[in-house]
Short mmCIF file of C-alpha atoms in Angstrom, two decimals:
data_model
loop_
_atom_site.label_atom_id
_atom_site.label_comp_id
_atom_site.label_asym_id
_atom_site.label_seq_id
_atom_site.Cartn_x
_atom_site.Cartn_y
_atom_site.Cartn_z
CA UNK S 1 1.24 -11.56 -16.36
CA UNK S 2 -0.54 -8.38 -17.44
CA UNK S 3 -4.04 -9.50 -16.48
CA UNK S 4 -6.01 -12.37 -14.98
CA UNK S 5 -9.66 -13.35 -15.16
CA UNK S 6 -11.80 -15.45 -12.81
CA UNK S 7 -14.41 -17.66 -14.44
CA UNK S 8 -16.71 -17.52 -11.42
CA UNK S 9 -17.08 -13.71 -11.30
CA UNK S 10 -16.94 -10.70 -13.55
CA UNK S 11 -13.52 -9.75 -12.24
CA UNK S 12 -10.53 -8.83 -14.35
CA UNK S 13 -7.23 -8.25 -12.56
CA UNK S 14 -4.84 -5.87 -14.32
CA UNK S 15 -1.25 -5.12 -13.35
CA UNK S 16 -1.36 -1.40 -12.59
CA UNK S 17 2.19 -0.88 -13.85
CA UNK S 18 1.03 -1.93 -17.32
CA UNK S 19 -1.41 0.99 -17.63
CA UNK S 20 -0.52 4.31 -19.24
CA UNK S 21 -2.47 6.16 -16.53
CA UNK S 22 -3.34 3.93 -13.55
CA UNK S 23 -5.03 6.86 -11.79
CA UNK S 24 -8.02 6.40 -14.15
CA UNK S 25 -8.99 3.20 -12.31
CA UNK S 26 -9.99 2.87 -8.67
CA UNK S 27 -9.81 -0.38 -6.68
CA UNK S 28 -13.01 -1.84 -5.24
CA UNK S 29 -11.41 -4.47 -2.96
CA UNK S 30 -8.10 -5.70 -1.57
CA UNK S 31 -7.20 -9.38 -1.81
CA UNK S 32 -4.26 -11.57 -0.77
CA UNK S 33 -3.85 -9.24 2.22
CA UNK S 34 -2.37 -12.08 4.29
CA UNK S 35 0.91 -11.52 2.41
CA UNK S 36 0.96 -7.71 2.58
CA UNK S 37 3.83 -5.95 4.30
CA UNK S 38 3.23 -5.16 8.00
CA UNK S 39 3.70 -1.44 7.38
CA UNK S 40 0.98 -1.30 4.70
CA UNK S 41 -2.20 0.11 6.26
CA UNK S 42 -5.36 -0.55 4.28
CA UNK S 43 -7.82 1.83 5.91
CA UNK S 44 -9.83 3.01 2.90
CA UNK S 45 -13.01 1.11 3.82
CA UNK S 46 -12.80 -1.31 0.90
CA UNK S 47 -13.48 -5.03 1.48
CA UNK S 48 -10.35 -7.02 2.38
CA UNK S 49 -9.72 -10.72 1.79
CA UNK S 50 -6.75 -12.66 3.14
CA UNK S 51 -6.82 -14.83 0.01
CA UNK S 52 -8.86 -14.77 -3.17
CA UNK S 53 -12.18 -12.91 -3.05
CA UNK S 54 -15.25 -15.13 -2.68
CA UNK S 55 -16.76 -16.56 -5.84
#
C-alpha cells in the first residue's frame, strides 16, 4: 500500500520509499511503536503511540 487515510483525523500515511525525495517531509509522530525493533531509539521528542494514534 502506498498510502492510507484515517476518516477520523486529517492524517494521511505515505510509504516513504514511494517518494522521490523523502527528505522533503518530516514526521510529526511515531505510531505502532510496540512492534519496533529493540535497538531503534526514538528520542526526537515526537509523540509516540504503541498502536494507532488517538482519533
